Tab-separated table of C-alpha atoms in Angstrom:
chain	number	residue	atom	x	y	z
A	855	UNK	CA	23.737	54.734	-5.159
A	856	UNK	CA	21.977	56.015	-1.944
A	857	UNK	CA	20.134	58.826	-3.843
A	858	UNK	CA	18.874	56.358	-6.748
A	859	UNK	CA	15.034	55.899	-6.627
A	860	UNK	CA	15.143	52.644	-8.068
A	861	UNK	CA	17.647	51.450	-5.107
A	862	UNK	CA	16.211	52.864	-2.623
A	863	UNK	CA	13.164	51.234	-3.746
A	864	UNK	CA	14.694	47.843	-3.705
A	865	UNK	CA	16.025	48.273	-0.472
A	866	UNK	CA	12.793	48.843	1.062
A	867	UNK	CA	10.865	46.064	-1.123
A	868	UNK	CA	13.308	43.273	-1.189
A	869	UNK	CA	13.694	42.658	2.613
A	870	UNK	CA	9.907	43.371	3.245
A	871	UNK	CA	9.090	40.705	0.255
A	872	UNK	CA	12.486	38.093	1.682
A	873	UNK	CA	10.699	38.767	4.948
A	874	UNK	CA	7.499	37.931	4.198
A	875	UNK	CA	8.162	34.959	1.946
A	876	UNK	CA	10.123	33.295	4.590
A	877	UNK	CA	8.039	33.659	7.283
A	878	UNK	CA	4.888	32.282	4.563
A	879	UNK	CA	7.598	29.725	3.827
A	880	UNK	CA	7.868	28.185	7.125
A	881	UNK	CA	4.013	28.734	7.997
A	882	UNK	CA	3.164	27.052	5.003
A	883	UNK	CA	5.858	24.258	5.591
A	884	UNK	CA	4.608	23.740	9.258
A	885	UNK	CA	1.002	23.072	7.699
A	886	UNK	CA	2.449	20.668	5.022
A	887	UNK	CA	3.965	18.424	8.038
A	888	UNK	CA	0.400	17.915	9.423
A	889	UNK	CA	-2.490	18.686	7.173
A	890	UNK	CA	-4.392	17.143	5.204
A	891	UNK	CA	-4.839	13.944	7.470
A	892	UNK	CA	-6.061	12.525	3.872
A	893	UNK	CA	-4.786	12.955	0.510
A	894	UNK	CA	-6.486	15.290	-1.719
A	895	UNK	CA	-5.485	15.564	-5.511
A	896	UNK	CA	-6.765	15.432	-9.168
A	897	UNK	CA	-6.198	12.925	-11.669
A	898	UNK	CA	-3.069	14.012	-14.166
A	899	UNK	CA	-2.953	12.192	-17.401
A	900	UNK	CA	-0.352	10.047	-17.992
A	901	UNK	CA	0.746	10.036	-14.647
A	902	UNK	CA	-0.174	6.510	-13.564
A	903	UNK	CA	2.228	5.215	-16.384
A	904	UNK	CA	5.055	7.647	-15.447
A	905	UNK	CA	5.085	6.928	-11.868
A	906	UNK	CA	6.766	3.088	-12.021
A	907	UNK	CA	9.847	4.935	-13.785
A	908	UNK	CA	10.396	7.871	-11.145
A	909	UNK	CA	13.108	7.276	-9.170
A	910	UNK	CA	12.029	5.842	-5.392
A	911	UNK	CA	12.904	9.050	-3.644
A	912	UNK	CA	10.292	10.891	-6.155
A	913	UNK	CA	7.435	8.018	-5.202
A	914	UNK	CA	7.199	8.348	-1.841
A	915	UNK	CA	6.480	12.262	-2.024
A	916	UNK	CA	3.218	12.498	-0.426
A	917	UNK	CA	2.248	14.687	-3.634
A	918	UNK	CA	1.876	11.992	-6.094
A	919	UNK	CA	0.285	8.502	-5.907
A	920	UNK	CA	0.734	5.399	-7.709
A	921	UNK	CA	-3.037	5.883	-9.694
A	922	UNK	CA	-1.554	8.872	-11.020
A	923	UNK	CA	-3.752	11.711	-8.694
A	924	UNK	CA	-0.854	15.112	-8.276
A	925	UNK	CA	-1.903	16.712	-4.697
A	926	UNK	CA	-0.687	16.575	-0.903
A	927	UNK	CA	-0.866	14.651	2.250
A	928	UNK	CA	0.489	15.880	5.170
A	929	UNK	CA	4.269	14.641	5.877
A	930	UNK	CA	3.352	12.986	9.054
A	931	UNK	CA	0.048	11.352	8.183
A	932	UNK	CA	1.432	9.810	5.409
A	933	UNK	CA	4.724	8.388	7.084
A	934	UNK	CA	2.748	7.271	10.184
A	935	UNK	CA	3.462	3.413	9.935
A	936	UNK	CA	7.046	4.297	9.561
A	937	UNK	CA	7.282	7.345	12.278
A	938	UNK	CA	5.518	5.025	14.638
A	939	UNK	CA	8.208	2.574	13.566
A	940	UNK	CA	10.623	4.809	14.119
A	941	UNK	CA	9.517	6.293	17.339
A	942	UNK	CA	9.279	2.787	19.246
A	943	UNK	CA	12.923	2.297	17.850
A	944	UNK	CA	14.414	4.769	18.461
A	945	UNK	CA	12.845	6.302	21.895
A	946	UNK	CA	10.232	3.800	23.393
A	947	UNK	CA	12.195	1.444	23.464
A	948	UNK	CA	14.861	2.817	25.139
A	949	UNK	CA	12.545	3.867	27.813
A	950	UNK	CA	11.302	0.430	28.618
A	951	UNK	CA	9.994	-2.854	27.315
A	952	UNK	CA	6.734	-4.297	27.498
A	953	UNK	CA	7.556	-5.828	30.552
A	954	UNK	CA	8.026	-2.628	32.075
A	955	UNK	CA	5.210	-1.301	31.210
A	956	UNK	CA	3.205	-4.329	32.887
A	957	UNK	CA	4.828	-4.148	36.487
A	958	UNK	CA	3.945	-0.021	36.611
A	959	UNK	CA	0.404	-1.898	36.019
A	960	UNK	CA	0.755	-3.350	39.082
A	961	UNK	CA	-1.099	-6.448	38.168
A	962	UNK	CA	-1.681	-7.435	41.929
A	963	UNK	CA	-3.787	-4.474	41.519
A	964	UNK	CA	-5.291	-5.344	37.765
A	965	UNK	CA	-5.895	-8.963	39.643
A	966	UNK	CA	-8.282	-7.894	42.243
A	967	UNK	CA	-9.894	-5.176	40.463
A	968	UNK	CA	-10.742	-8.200	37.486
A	969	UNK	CA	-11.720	-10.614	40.821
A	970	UNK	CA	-14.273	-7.708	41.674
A	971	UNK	CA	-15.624	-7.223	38.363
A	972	UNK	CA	-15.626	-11.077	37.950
A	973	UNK	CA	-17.410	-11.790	41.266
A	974	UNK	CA	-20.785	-10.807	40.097
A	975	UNK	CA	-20.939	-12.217	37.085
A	976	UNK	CA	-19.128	-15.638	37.543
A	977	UNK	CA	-21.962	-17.584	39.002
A	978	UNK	CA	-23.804	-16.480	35.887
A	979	UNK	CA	-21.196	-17.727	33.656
A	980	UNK	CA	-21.105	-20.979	35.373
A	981	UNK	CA	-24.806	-21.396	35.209
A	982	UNK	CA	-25.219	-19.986	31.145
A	983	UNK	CA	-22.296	-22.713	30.669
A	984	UNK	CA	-23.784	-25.866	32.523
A	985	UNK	CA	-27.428	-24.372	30.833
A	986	UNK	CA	-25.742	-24.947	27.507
A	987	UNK	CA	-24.096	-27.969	27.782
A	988	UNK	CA	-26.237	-30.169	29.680
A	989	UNK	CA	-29.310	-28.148	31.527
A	990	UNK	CA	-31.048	-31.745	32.496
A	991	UNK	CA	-28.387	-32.854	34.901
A	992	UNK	CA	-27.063	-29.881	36.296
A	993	UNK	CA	-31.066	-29.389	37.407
A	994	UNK	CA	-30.647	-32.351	38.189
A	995	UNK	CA	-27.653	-32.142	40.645
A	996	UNK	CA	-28.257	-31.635	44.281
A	997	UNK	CA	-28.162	-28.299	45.367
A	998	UNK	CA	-25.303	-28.705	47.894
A	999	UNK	CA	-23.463	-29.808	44.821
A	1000	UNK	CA	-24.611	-26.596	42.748
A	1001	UNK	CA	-24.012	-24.109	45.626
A	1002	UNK	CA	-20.749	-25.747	46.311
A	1003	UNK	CA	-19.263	-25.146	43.378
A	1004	UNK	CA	-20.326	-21.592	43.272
A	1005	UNK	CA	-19.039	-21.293	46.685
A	1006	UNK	CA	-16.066	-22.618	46.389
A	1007	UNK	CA	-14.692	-21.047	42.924
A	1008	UNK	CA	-16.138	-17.497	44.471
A	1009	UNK	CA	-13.813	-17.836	47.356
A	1010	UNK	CA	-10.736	-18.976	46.067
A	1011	UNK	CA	-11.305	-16.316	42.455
A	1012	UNK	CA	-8.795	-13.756	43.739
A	1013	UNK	CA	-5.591	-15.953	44.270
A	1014	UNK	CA	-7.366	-17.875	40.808
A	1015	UNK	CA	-6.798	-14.401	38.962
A	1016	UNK	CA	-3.587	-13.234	40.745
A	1017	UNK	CA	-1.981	-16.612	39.447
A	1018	UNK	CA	-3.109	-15.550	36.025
A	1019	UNK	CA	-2.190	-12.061	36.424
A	1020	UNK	CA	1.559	-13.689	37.428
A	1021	UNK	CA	1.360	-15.906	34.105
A	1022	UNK	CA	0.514	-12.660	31.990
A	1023	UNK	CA	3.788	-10.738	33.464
A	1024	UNK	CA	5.806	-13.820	33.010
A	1025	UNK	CA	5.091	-14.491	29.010
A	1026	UNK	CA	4.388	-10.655	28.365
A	1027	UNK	CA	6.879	-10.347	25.964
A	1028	UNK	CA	5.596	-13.484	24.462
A	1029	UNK	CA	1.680	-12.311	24.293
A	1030	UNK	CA	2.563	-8.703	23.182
A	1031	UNK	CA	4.725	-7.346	20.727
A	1032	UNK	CA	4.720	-3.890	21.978
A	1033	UNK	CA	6.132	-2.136	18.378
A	1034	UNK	CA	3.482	-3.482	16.113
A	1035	UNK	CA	0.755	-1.975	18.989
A	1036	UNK	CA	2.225	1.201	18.312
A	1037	UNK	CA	2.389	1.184	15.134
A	1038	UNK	CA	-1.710	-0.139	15.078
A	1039	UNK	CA	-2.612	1.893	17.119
A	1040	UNK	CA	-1.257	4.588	15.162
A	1041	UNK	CA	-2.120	3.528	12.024
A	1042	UNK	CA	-6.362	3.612	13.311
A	1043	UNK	CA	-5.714	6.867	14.897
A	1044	UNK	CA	-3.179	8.913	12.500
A	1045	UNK	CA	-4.600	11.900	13.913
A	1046	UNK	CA	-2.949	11.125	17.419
A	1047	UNK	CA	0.761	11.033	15.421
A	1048	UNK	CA	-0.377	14.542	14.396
A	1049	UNK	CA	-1.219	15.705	17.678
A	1050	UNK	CA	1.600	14.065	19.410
A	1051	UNK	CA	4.300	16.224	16.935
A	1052	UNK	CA	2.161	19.299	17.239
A	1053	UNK	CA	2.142	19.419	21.432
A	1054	UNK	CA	5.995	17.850	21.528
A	1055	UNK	CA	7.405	20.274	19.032
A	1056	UNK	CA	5.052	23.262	19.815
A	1057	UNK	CA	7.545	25.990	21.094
A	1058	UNK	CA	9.723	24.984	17.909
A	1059	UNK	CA	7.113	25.023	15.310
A	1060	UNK	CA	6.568	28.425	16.515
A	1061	UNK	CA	10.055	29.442	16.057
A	1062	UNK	CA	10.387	28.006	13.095
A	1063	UNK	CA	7.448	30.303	11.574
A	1064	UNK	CA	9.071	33.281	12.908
A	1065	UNK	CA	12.376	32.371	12.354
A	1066	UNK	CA	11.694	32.675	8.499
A	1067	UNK	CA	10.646	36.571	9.231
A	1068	UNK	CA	13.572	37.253	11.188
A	1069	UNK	CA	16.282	35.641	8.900
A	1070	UNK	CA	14.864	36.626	5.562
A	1071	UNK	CA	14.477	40.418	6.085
A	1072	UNK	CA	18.503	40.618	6.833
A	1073	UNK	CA	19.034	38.519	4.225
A	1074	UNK	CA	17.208	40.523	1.994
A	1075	UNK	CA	19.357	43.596	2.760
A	1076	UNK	CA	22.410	41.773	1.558
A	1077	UNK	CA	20.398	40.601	-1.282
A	1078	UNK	CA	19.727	44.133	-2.644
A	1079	UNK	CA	23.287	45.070	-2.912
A	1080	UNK	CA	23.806	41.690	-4.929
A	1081	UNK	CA	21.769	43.057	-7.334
A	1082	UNK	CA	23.101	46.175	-7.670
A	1083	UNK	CA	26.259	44.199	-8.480
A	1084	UNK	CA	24.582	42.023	-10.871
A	1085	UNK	CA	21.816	44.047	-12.306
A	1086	UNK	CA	20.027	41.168	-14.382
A	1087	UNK	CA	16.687	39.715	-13.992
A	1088	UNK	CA	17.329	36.079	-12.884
A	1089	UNK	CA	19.182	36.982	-9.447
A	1090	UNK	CA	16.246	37.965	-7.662
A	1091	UNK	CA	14.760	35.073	-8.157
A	1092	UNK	CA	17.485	32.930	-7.433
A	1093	UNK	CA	18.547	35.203	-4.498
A	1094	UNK	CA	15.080	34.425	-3.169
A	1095	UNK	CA	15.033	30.367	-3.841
A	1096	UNK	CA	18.480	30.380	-1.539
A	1097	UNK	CA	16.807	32.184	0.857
A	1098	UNK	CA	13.710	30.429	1.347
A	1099	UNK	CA	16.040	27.059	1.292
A	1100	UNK	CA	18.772	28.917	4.323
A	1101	UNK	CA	15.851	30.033	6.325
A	1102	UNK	CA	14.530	26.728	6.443
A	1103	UNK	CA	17.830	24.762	6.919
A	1104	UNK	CA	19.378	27.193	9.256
A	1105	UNK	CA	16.010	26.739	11.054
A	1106	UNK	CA	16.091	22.832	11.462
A	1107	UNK	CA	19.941	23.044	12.380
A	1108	UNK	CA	19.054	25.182	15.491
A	1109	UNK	CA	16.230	23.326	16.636
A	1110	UNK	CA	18.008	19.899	16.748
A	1111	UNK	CA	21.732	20.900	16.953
A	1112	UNK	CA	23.843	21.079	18.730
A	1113	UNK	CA	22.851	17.951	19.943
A	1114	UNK	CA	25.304	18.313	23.169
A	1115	UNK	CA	25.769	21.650	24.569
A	1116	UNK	CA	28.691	23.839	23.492
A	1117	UNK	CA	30.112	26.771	25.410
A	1118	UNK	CA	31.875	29.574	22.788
A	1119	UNK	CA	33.443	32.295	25.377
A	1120	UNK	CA	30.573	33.694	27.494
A	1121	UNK	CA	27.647	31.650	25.229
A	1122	UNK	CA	25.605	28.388	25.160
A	1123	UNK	CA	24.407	26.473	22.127
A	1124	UNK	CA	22.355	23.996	22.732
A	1125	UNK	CA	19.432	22.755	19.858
A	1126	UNK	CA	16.802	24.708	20.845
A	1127	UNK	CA	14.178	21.083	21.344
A	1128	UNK	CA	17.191	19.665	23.367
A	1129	UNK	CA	16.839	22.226	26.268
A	1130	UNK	CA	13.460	21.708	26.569
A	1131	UNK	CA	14.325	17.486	27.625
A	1132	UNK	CA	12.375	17.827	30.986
A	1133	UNK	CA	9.360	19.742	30.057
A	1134	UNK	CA	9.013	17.342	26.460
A	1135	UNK	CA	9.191	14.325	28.810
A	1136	UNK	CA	6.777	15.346	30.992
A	1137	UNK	CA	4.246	15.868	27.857
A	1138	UNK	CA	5.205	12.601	26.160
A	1139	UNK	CA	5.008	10.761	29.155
A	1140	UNK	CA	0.882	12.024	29.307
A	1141	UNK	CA	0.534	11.315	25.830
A	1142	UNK	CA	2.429	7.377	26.066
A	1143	UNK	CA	0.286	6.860	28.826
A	1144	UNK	CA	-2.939	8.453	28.174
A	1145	UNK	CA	-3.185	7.404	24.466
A	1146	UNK	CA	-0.483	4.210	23.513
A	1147	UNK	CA	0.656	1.917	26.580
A	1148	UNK	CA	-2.608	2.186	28.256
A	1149	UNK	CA	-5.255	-0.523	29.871
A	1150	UNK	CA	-7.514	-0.755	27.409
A	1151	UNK	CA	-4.642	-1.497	24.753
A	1152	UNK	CA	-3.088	-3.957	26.793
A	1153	UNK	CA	-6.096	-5.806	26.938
A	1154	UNK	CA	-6.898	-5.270	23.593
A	1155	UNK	CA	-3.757	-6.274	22.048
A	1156	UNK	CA	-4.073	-9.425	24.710
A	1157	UNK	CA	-7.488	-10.390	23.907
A	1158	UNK	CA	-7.552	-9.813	20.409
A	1159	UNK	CA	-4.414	-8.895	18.784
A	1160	UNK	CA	-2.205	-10.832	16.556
A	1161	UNK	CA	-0.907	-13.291	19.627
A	1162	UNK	CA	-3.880	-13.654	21.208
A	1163	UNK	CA	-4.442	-17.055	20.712
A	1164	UNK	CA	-1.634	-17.246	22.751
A	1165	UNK	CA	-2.717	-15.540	25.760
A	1166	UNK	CA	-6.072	-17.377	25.595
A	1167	UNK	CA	-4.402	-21.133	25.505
A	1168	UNK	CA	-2.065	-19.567	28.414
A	1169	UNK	CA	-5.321	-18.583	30.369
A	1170	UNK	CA	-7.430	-21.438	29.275
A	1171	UNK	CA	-4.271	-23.773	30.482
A	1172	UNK	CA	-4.226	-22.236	33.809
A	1173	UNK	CA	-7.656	-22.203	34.930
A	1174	UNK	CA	-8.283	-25.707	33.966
A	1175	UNK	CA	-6.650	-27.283	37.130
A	1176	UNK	CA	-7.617	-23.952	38.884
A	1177	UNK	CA	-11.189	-24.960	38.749
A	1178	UNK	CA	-10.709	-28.500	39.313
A	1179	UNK	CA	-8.408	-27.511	42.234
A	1180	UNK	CA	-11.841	-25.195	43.440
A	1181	UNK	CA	-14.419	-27.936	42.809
A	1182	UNK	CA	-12.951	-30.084	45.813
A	1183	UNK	CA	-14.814	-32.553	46.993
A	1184	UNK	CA	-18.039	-31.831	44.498
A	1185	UNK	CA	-15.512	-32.723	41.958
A	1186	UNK	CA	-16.519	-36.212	42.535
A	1187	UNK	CA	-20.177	-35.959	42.500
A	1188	UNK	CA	-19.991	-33.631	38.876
A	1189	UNK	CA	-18.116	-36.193	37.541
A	1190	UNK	CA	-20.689	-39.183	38.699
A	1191	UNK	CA	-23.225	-37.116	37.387
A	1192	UNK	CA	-22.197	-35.657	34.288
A	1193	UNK	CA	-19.575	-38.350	33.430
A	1194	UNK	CA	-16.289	-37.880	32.862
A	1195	UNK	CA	-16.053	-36.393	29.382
A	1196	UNK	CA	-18.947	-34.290	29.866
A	1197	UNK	CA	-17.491	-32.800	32.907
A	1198	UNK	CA	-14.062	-32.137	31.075
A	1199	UNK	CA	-16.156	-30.493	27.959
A	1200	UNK	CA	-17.680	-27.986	30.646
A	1201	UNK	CA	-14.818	-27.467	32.497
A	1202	UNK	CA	-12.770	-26.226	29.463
A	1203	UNK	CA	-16.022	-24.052	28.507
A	1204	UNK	CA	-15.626	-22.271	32.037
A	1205	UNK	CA	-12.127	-21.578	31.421
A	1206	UNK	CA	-12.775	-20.494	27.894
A	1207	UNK	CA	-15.635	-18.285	28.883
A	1208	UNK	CA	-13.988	-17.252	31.922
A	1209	UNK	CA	-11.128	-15.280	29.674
A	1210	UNK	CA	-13.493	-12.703	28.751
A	1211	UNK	CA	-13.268	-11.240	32.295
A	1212	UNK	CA	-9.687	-9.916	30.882
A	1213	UNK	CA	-12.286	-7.470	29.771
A	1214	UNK	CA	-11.947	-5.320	32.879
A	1215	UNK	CA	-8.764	-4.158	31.093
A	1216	UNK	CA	-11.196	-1.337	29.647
A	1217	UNK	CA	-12.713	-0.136	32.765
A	1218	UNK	CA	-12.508	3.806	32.112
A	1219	UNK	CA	-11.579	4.752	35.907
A	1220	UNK	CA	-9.409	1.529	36.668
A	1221	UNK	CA	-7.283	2.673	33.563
A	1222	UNK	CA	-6.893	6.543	34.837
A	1223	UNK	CA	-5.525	5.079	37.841
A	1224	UNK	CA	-2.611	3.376	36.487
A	1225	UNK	CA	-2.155	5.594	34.146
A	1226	UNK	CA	-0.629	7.758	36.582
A	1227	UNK	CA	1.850	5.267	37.073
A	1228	UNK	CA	2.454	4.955	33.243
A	1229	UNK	CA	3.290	8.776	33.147
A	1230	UNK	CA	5.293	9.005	36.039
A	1231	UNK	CA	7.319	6.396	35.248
A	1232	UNK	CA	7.651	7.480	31.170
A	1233	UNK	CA	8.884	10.759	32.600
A	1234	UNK	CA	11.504	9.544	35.081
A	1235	UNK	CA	12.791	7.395	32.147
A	1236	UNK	CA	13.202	9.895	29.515
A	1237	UNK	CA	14.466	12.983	31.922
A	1238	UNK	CA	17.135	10.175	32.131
A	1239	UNK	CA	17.900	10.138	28.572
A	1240	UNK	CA	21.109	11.218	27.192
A	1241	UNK	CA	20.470	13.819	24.832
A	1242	UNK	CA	21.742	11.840	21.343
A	1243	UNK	CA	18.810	9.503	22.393
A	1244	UNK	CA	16.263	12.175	23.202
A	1245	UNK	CA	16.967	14.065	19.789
A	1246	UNK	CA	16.067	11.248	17.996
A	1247	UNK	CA	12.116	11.373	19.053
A	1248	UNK	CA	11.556	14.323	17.067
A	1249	UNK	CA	14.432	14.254	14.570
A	1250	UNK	CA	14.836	10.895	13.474
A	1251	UNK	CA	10.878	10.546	12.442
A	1252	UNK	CA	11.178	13.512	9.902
A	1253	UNK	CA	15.073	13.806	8.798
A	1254	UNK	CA	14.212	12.047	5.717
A	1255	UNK	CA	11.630	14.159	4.716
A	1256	UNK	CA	13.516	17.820	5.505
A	1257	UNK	CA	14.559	18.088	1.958
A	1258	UNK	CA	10.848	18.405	1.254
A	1259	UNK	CA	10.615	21.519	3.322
A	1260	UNK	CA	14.167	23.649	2.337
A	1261	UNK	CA	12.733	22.918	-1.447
A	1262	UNK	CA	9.646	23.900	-0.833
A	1263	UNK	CA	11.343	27.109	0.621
A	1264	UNK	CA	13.104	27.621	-2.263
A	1265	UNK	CA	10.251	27.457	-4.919
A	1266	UNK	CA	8.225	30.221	-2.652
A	1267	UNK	CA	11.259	32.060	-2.788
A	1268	UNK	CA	11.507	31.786	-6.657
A	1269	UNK	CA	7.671	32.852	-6.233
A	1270	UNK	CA	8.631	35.625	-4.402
A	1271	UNK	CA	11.482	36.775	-6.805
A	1272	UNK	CA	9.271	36.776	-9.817
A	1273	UNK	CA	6.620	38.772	-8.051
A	1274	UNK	CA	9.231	41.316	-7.205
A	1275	UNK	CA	10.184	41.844	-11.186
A	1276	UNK	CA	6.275	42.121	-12.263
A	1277	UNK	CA	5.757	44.941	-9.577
A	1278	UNK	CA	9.060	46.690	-9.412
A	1279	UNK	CA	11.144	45.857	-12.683
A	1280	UNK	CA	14.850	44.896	-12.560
């Protein structure tokens, strides 16, 4: 057997071509997890009819729409609603609520940074409101009386806003619902889900391209004397689809498991994402903050997300008898002036107006600085995971779409197989 050409042949080919197709394998399936961000396909006739009849496993392959288009998706992109899902579930969660979140704000802190932003612009507001609503008899009005009521709501605006501040911490859970601003915010930025996977998993998705080298060329060796056991056309081809669909299994199983380390005489197995716990928190933690939980979304999801009408009566309810609390003694004199119901129209219109200073919520700077707090705190919380929990950030978002990769393993390795026969015969 050693002295036949042909095996000799085969002995060099095969593991070069197993090689080679496994490590193309697992490149190629690394790309399929993250590119394209959009799908790209072609129209297949007949398709579009088909597709209500394929079995629900078979739809949601990112390789075939409902229209009837055949193409690709990258995994990710097209599961981010339900990895963002997933991901609040399963981790965020379990690193802190909403509430959390808020106190590492330190919103004694977001309270007098908004009184400082607010102080220049509140006598403005008051004027444009009293301008609007009745401009002949707030000219009208004394100037003691005007001045005093600038004076006396720009004194007393800090403790106004750090009472609001206090309200917003209390009801937080009630003004934000902290999953479906993850999942939003993922949804208008599915490039960020891509990103996130790419600098969490990086040292993996590295092994797992080289892994497919390293596993297929011994593989391949075995696979040679297989077929000089069975000399018939079809095993190298099906020698090479189990190949490409090992590599790639073997390859998930050692990044993820064991999920709890395991000492076998003098050696440690431990999934090779699982060791890495402190170094992954540390980059999720810059990511959370930087990118998800940060000011600006806060404020966002406050202002103008789905409960915001919430936050604004909450607001609007609180600064009512704030301002008539700050008015004092002019109170009188507005309301002689103006009349009563005038006076309560304007008030409300200050308080209403007055919301909009939540704005300071997207002050660039003001956000860096407590995002340091976000990330430090994100960090502590998930170095503190126990490792079943901490698997789940990375596995539980793609488990269900594995099977996608080991067959896509195995086809290239049919590929492969085929190839072999055309160049090198049986």
């Amino acid at each position: 057997m050693w002295s036949d050409p042909r095996f000799l042949t085969h002995l060099i080919s095969v593991p070069l071509f197993t090689g080679v197709i496994g490590y193309i394998t697992n490149w190629t399936g690394v790309l399929m997890l993250f590119q394209p961000m959009r799908f790209h396909g072609l129209r297949v006739p007949g398709l579009r009819f088909l597709y209500p009849y394929l079995p629900r496993r078979v739809q949601v392959i990112p390789a075939i729409t409902h229209d009837g288009r055949f193409g690709w998706q990258g995994i990710i992109p097209s599961r981010v609603s339900k990895m963002a899902s997933i991901s609040v579930d399963k981790a965020l969660l379990k690193v802190g609520g909403i509430a959390d979140f808020y106190r590492e704000f330190e919103p004694d802190k977001i309270a007098d940074h908004i009184a400082a932003t607010a102080r220049g612009e509140i006598r403005s507001v008051v004027e444009r409101i009293m301008e609007r609503e009745h401009p002949r008899l707030w000219h009208d009005l004394p100037p003691v009386v005007r001045e005093a009521v600038h004076v006396r709501i720009q004194e007393r605006l800090p403790s106004i806003v750090r009472g609001l501040t206090e309200q917003i911490g209390e009801h937080i859970e009630d003004l934000i619902d902290a999953k479906l601003l993850v999942i939003r915010h993922f949804e208008e930025h599915p490039e960020l889900m891509n990103d996130m996977f790419r600098e969490v998993g990086r040292k993996e998705l590295r092994f797992m391209q080289n892994f497919g080298f390293y596993l297929g060329f011994p593989l391949g060796v075995g696979l040679v004397f297989i077929i000089e056991a069975v000399p018939q056309w079809w095993v190298l081809p099906f020698g090479g689809a189990v190949i490409g669909w090992v590599a790639n299994w073997i390859g998930i199983k050692l990044i993820f498991e064991p999920v709890f380390p395991r000492r076998v005489g003098p050696f440690r197995f431990h999934g090779l994402f699982l060791r890495r716990q402190p170094e992954v928190s540390d980059v999720m933690a810059t990511i959370i903050a930087d990118d998800i939980i940060n000011m600006r979304n806060i404020g966002d999801e406050l202002l103008f997300g789905p409960r915001s009408d919430r936050t604004r009566q909450m607001l609007e309810t609180s600064l009512r008898p704030a301002i008539d609390s700050e008015v004092g003694f002019a109170r009188s004199a507005v309301r002689v002036g103006m009349g009563t119901e005038r006076y309560d129209r304007i008030r409300d219109a200050v308080a209403s107006e007055a919301v909009e200073f939540a704005t300071a919520f997207s002050d660039t700077e003001f956000g860096k600085q407590q995002a340091v707090k976000i990330n430090r705190f994100v960090a502590r919380q998930m170095r503190q995971l126990r490792y079943d929990e901490f698997n789940e950030l990375l596995r539980s978002a793609i488990k269900q779409d594995e099977w996608l990769l080991f067959v896509h393993g195995g086809v290239l390795g049919i590929g492969a197989g085929l190839i072999h026969l055309v160049i090198f015969g049986v």
